[in-house]
JSON list of C-alpha atoms in Angstrom, two decimals:
[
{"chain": "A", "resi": 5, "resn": "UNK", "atom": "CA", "xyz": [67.56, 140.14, 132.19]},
{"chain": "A", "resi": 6, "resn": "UNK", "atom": "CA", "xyz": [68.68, 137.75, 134.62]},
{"chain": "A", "resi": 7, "resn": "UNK", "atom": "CA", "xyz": [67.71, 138.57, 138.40]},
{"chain": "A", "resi": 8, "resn": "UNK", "atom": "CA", "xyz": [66.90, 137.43, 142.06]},
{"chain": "A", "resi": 9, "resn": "UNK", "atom": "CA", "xyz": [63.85, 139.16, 141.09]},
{"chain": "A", "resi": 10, "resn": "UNK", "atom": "CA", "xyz": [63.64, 139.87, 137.28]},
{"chain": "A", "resi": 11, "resn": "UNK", "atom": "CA", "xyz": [61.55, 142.51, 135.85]},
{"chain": "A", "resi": 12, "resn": "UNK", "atom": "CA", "xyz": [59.62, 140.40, 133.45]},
{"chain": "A", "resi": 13, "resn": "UNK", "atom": "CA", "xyz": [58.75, 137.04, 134.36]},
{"chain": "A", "resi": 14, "resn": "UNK", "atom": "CA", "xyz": [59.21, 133.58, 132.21]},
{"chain": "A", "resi": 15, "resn": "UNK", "atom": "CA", "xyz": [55.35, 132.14, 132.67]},
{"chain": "A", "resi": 16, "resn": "UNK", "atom": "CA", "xyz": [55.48, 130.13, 129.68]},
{"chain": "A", "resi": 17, "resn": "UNK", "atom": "CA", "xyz": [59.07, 128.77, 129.91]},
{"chain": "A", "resi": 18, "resn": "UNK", "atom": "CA", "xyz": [60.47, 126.67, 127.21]},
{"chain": "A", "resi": 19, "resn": "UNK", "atom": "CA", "xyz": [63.47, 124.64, 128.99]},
{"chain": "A", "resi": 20, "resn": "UNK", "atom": "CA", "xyz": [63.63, 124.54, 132.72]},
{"chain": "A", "resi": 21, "resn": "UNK", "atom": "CA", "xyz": [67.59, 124.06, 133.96]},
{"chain": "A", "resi": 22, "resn": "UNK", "atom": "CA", "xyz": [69.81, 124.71, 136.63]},
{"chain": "A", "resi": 23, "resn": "UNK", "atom": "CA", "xyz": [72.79, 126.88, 136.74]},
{"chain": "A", "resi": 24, "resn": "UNK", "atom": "CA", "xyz": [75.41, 124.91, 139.77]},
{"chain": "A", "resi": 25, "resn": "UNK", "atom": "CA", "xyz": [78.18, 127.09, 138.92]},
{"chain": "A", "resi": 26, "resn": "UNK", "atom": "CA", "xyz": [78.99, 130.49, 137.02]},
{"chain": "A", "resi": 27, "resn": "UNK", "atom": "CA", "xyz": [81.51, 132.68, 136.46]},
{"chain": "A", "resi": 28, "resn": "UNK", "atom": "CA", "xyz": [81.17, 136.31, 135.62]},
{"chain": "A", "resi": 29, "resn": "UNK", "atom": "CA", "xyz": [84.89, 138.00, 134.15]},
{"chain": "A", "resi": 30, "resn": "UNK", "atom": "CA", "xyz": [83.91, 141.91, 133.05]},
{"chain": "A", "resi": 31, "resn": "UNK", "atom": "CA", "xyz": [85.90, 144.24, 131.24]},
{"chain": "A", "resi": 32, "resn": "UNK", "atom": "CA", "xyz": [85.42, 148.00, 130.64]},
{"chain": "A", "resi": 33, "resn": "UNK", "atom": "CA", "xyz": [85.47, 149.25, 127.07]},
{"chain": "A", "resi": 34, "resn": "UNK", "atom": "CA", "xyz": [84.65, 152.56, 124.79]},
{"chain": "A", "resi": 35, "resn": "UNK", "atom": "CA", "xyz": [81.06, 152.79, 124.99]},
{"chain": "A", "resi": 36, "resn": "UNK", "atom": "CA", "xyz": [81.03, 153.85, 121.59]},
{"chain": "A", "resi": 37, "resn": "UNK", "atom": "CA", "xyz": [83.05, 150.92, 120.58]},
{"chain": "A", "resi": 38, "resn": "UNK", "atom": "CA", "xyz": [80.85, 148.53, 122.02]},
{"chain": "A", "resi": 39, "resn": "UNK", "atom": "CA", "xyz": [77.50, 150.73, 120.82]},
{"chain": "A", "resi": 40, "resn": "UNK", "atom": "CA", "xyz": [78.36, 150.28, 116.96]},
{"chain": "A", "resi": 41, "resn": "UNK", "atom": "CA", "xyz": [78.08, 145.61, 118.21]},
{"chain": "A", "resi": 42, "resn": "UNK", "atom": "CA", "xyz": [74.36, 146.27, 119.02]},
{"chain": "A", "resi": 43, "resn": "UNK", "atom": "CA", "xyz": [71.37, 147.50, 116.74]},
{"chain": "A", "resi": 44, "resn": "UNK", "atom": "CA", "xyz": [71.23, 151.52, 116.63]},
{"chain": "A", "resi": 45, "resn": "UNK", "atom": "CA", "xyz": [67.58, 151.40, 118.81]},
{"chain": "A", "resi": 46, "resn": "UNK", "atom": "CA", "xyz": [69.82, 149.95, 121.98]},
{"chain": "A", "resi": 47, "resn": "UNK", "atom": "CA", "xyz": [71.62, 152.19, 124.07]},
{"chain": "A", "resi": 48, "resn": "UNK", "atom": "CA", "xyz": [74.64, 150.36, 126.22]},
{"chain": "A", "resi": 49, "resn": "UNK", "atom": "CA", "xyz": [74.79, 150.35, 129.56]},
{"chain": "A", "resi": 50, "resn": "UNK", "atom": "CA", "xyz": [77.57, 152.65, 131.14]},
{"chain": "A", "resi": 51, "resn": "UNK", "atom": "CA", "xyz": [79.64, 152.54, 134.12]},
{"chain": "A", "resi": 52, "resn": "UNK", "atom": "CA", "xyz": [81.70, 154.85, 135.09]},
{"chain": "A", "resi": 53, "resn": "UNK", "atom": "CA", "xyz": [82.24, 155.52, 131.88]},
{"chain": "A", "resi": 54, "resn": "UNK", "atom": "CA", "xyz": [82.84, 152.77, 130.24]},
{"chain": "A", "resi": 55, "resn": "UNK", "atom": "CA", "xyz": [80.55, 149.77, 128.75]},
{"chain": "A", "resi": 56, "resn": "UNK", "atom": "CA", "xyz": [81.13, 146.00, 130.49]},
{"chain": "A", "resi": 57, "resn": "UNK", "atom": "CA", "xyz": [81.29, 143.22, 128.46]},
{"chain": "A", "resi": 58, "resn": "UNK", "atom": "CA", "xyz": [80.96, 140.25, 130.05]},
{"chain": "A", "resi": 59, "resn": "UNK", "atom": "CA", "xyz": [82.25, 136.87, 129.53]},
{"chain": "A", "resi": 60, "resn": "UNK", "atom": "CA", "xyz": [79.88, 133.96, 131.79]},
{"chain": "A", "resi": 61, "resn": "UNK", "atom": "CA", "xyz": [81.23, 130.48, 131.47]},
{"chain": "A", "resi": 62, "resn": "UNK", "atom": "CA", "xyz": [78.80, 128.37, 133.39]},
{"chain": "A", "resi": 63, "resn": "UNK", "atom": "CA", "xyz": [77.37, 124.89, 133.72]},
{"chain": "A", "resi": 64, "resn": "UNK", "atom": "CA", "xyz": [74.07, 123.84, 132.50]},
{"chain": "A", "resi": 65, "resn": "UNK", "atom": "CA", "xyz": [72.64, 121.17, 134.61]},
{"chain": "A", "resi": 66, "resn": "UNK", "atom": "CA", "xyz": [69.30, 118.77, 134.50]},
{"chain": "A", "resi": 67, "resn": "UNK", "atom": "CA", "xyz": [68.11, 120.78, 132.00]},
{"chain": "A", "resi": 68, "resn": "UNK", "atom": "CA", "xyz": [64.32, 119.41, 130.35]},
{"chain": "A", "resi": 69, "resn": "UNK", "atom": "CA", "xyz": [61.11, 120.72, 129.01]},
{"chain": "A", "resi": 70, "resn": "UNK", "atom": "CA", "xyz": [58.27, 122.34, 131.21]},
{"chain": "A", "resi": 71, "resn": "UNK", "atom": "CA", "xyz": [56.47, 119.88, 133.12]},
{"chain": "A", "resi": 72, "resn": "UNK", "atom": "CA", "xyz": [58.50, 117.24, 132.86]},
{"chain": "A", "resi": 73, "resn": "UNK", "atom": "CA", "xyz": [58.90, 115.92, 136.64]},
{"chain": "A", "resi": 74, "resn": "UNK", "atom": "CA", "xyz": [62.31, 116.30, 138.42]},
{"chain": "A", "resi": 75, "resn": "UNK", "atom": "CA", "xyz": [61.89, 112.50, 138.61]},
{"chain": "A", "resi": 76, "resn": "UNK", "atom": "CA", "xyz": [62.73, 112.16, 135.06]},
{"chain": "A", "resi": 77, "resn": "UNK", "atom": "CA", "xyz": [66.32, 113.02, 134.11]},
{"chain": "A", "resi": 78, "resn": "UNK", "atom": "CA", "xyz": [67.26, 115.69, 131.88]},
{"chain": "A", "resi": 79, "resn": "UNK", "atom": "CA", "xyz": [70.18, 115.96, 129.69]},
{"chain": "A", "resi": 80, "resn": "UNK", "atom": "CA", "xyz": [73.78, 115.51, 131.00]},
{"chain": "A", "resi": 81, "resn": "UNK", "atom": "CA", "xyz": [75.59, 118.46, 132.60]},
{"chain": "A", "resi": 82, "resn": "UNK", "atom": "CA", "xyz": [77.16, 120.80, 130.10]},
{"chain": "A", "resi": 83, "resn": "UNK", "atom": "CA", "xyz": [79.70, 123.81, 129.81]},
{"chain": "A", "resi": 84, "resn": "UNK", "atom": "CA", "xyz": [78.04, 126.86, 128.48]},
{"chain": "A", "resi": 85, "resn": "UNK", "atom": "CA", "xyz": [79.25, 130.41, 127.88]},
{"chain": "A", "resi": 86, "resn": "UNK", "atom": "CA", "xyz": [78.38, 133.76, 126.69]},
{"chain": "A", "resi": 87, "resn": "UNK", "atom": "CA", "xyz": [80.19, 137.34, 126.24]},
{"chain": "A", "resi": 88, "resn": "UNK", "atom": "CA", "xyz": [77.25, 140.01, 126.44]},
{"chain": "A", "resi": 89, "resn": "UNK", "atom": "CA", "xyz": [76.91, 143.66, 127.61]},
{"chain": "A", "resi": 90, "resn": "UNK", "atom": "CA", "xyz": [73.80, 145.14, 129.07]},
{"chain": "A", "resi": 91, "resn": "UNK", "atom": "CA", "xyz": [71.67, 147.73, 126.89]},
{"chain": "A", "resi": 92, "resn": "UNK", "atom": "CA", "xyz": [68.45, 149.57, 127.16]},
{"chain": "A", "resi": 93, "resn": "UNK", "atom": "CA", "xyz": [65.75, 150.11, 124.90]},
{"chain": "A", "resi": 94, "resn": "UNK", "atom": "CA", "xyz": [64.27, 153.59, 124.12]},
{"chain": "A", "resi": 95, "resn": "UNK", "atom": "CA", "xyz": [60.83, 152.07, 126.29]},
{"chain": "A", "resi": 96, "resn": "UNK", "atom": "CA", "xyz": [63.04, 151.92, 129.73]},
{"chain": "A", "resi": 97, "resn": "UNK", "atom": "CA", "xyz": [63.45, 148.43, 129.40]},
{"chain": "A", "resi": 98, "resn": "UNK", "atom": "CA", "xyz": [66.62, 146.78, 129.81]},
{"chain": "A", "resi": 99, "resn": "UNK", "atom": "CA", "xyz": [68.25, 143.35, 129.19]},
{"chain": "A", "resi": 100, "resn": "UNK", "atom": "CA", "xyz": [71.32, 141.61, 127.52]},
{"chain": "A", "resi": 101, "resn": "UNK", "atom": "CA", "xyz": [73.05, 141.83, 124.53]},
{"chain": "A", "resi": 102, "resn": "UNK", "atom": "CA", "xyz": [74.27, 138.69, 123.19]},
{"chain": "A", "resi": 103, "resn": "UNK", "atom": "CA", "xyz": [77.59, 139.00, 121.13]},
{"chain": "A", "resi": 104, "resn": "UNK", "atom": "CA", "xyz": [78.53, 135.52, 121.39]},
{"chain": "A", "resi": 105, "resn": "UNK", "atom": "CA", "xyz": [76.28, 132.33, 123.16]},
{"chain": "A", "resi": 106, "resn": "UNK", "atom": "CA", "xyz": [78.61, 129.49, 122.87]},
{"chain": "A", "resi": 107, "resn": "UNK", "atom": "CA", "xyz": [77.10, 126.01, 124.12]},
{"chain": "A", "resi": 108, "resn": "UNK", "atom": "CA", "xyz": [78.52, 122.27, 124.19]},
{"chain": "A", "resi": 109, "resn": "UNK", "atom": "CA", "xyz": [75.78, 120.62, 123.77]},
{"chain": "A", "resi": 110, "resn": "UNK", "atom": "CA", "xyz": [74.83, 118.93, 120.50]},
{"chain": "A", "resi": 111, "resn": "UNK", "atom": "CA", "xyz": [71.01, 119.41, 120.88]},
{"chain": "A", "resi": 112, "resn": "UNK", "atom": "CA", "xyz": [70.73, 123.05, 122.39]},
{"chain": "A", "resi": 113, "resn": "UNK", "atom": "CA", "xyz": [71.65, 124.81, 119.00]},
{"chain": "A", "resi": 114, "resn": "UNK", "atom": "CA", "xyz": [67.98, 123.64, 117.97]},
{"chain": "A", "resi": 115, "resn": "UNK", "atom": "CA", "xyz": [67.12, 126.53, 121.02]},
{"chain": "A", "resi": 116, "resn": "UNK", "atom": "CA", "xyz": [67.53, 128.81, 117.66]},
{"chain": "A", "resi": 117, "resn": "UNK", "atom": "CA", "xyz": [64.18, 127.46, 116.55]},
{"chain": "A", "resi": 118, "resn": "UNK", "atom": "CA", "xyz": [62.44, 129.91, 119.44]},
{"chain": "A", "resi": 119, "resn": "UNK", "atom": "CA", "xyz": [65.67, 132.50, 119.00]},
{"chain": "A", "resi": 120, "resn": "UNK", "atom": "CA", "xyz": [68.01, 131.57, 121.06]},
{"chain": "A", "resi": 121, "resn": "UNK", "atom": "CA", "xyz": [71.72, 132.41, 119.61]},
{"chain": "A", "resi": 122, "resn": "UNK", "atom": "CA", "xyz": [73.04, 129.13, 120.25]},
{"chain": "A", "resi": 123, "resn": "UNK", "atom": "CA", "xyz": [76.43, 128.22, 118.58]},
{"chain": "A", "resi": 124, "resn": "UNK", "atom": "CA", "xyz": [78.10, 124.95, 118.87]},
{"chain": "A", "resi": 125, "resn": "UNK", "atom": "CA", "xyz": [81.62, 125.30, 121.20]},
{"chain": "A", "resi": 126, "resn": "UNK", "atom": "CA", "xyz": [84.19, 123.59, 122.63]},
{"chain": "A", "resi": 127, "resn": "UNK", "atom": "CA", "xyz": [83.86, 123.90, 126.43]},
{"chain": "A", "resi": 128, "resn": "UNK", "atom": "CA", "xyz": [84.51, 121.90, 129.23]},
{"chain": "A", "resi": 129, "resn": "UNK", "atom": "CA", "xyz": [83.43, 121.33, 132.32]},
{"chain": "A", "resi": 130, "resn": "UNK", "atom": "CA", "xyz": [85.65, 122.21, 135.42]},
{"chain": "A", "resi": 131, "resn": "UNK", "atom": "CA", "xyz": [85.34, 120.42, 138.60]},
{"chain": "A", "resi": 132, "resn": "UNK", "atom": "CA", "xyz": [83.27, 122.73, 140.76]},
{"chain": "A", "resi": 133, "resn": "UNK", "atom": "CA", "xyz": [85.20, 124.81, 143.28]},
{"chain": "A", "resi": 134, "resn": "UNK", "atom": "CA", "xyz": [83.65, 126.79, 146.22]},
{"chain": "A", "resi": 135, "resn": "UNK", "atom": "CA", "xyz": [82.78, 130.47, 146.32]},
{"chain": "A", "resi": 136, "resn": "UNK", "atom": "CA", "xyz": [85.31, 132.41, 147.19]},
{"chain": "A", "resi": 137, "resn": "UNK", "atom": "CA", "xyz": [87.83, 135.44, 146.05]},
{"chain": "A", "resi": 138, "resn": "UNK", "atom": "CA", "xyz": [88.68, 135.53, 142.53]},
{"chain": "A", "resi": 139, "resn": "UNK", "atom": "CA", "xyz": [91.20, 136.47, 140.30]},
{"chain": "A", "resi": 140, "resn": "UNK", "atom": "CA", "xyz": [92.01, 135.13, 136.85]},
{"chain": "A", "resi": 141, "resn": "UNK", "atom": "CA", "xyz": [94.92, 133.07, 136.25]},
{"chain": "A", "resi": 142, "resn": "UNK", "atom": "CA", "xyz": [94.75, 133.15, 132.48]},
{"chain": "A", "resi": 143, "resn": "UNK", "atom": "CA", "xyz": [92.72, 134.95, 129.80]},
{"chain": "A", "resi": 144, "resn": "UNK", "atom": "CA", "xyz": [92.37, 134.31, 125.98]},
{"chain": "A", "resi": 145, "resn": "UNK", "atom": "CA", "xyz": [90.47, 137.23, 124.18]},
{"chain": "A", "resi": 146, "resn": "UNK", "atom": "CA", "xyz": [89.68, 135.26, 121.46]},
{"chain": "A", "resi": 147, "resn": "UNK", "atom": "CA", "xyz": [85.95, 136.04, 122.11]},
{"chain": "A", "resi": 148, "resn": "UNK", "atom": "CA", "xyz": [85.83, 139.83, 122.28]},
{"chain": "A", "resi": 149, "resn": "UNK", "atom": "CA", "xyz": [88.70, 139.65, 119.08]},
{"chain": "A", "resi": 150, "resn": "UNK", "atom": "CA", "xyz": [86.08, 137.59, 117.39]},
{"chain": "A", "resi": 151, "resn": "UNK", "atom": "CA", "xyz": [82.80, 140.12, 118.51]},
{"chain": "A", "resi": 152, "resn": "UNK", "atom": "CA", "xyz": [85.30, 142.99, 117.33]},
{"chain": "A", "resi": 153, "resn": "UNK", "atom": "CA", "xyz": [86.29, 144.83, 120.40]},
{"chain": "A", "resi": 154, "resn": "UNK", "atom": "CA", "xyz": [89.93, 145.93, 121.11]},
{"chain": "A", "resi": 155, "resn": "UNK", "atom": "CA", "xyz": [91.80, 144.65, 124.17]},
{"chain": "A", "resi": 156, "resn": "UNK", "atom": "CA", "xyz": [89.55, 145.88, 127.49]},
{"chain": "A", "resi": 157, "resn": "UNK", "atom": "CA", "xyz": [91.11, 148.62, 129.74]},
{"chain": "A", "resi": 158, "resn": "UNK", "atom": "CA", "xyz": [92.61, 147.57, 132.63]},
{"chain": "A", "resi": 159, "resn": "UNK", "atom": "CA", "xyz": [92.52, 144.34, 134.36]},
{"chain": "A", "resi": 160, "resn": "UNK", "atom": "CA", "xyz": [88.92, 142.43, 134.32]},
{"chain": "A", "resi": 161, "resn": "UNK", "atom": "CA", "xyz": [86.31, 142.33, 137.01]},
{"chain": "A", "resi": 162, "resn": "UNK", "atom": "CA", "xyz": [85.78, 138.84, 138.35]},
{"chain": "A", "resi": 163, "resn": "UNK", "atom": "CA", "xyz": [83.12, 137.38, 140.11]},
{"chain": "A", "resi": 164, "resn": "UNK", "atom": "CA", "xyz": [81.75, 133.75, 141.40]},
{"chain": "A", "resi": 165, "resn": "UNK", "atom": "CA", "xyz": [77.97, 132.31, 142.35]},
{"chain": "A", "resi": 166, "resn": "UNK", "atom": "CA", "xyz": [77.03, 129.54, 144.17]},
{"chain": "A", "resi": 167, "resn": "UNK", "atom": "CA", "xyz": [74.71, 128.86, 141.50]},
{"chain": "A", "resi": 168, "resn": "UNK", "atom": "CA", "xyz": [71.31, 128.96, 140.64]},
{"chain": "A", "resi": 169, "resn": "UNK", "atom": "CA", "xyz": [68.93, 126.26, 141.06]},
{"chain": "A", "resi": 170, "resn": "UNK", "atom": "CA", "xyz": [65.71, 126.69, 139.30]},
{"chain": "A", "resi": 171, "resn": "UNK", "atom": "CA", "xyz": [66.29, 128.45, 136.23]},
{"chain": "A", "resi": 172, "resn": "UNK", "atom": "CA", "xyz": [63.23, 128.70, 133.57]},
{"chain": "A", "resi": 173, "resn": "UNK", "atom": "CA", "xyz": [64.37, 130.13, 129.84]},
{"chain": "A", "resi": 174, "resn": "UNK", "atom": "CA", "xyz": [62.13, 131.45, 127.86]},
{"chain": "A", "resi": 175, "resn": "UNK", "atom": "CA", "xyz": [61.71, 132.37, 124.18]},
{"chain": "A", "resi": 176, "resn": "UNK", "atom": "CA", "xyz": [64.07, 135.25, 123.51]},
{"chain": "A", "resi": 177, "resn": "UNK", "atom": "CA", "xyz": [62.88, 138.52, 122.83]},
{"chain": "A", "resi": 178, "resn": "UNK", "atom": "CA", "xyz": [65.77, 139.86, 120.09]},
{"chain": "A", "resi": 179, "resn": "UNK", "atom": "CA", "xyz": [65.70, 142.93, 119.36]},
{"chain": "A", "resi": 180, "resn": "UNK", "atom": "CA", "xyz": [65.81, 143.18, 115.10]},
{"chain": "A", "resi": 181, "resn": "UNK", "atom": "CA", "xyz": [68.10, 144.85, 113.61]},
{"chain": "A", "resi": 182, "resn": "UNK", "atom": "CA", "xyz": [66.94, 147.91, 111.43]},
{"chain": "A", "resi": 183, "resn": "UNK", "atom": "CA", "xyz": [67.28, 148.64, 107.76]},
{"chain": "A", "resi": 184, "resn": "UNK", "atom": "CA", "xyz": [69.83, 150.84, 108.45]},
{"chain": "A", "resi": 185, "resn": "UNK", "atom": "CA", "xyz": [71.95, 148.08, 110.94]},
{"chain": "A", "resi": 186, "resn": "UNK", "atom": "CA", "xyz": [71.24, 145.40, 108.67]}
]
């Protein structure tokens, strides 16, 4: 789970990056909808009464291995996004749900090797803007059509950040899908 002050820390991070701008669009669906898109031992996340997806175009920046110095540059800015909901496990724990991680970077999809979902998209980068209201001008669904949710109730939810400076990714965690998902 991403936080100001996340539950369990990254010590052994495997990319270092920063996040300079993000965008967070939510939409309420059925919880039960959205429960039969994650593995039976999950449990989505409900507000009132409904499960948010979330759909969080943002820009990856300077992003490199651990320890190698700021002074070195890392990989070119690029346009990231992912639709996810949040979930907890039967242990209390709780965390994302990735139904789509769409990146537009060539080399990232070799993140998979340490299980990060990584699929190849075409993004782009938007000028930066600065924080302020939001509202959405336009929205294609193709995303949650192509996770297999219906069209969200009501209008979305939208959000901006400043950004995030020192982010450190770690392996995953994924949660495997049982016999009975599979």
């Amino acid at each position: 789970m991403v936080a100001y002050e996340a539950e369990q820390r990254v010590r052994l991070p495997a990319l270092r990056a920063g996040w300079p701008t993000q965008t967070f669009v939510h939409g309420s669906f059925p919880p039960e909808t959205v429960q039969a898109l994650v593995p039976e031992q999950l449990v989505v996340d409900e507000y009132e009464d409904a499960a948010r997806v979330g759909l969080t175009p943002f820009v990856m920046a300077d992003v490199r291995l651990p320890g190698v110095r700021a002074a070195v540059p890392g990989l070119p800015a690029f346009a990231e996004s992912s639709l996810r909901t949040h979930v907890r496990h039967p242990d209390g724990r709780d965390g994302l749900w990735f139904l789509s991680l769409e990146v537009a970077c060539p080399l990232m999809p070799a993140a998979r090797g340490i299980g990060v979902p990584y699929h190849s998209g075409l993004l782009e980068v938007s000028e930066a803007w600065p924080p302020a209201a939001a509202t959405v001008e336009a929205l294609e669904k193709t995303l949650t059509a192509s996770a297999g949710l219906p069209a969200p109730s009501g209008g979305p939810v939208v959000h901006l950040s400043e950004g995030v400076g020192h982010v450190r990714l770690g392996a995953s965690r994924p949660c495997a899908p049982t016999a009975a998902s599979a």
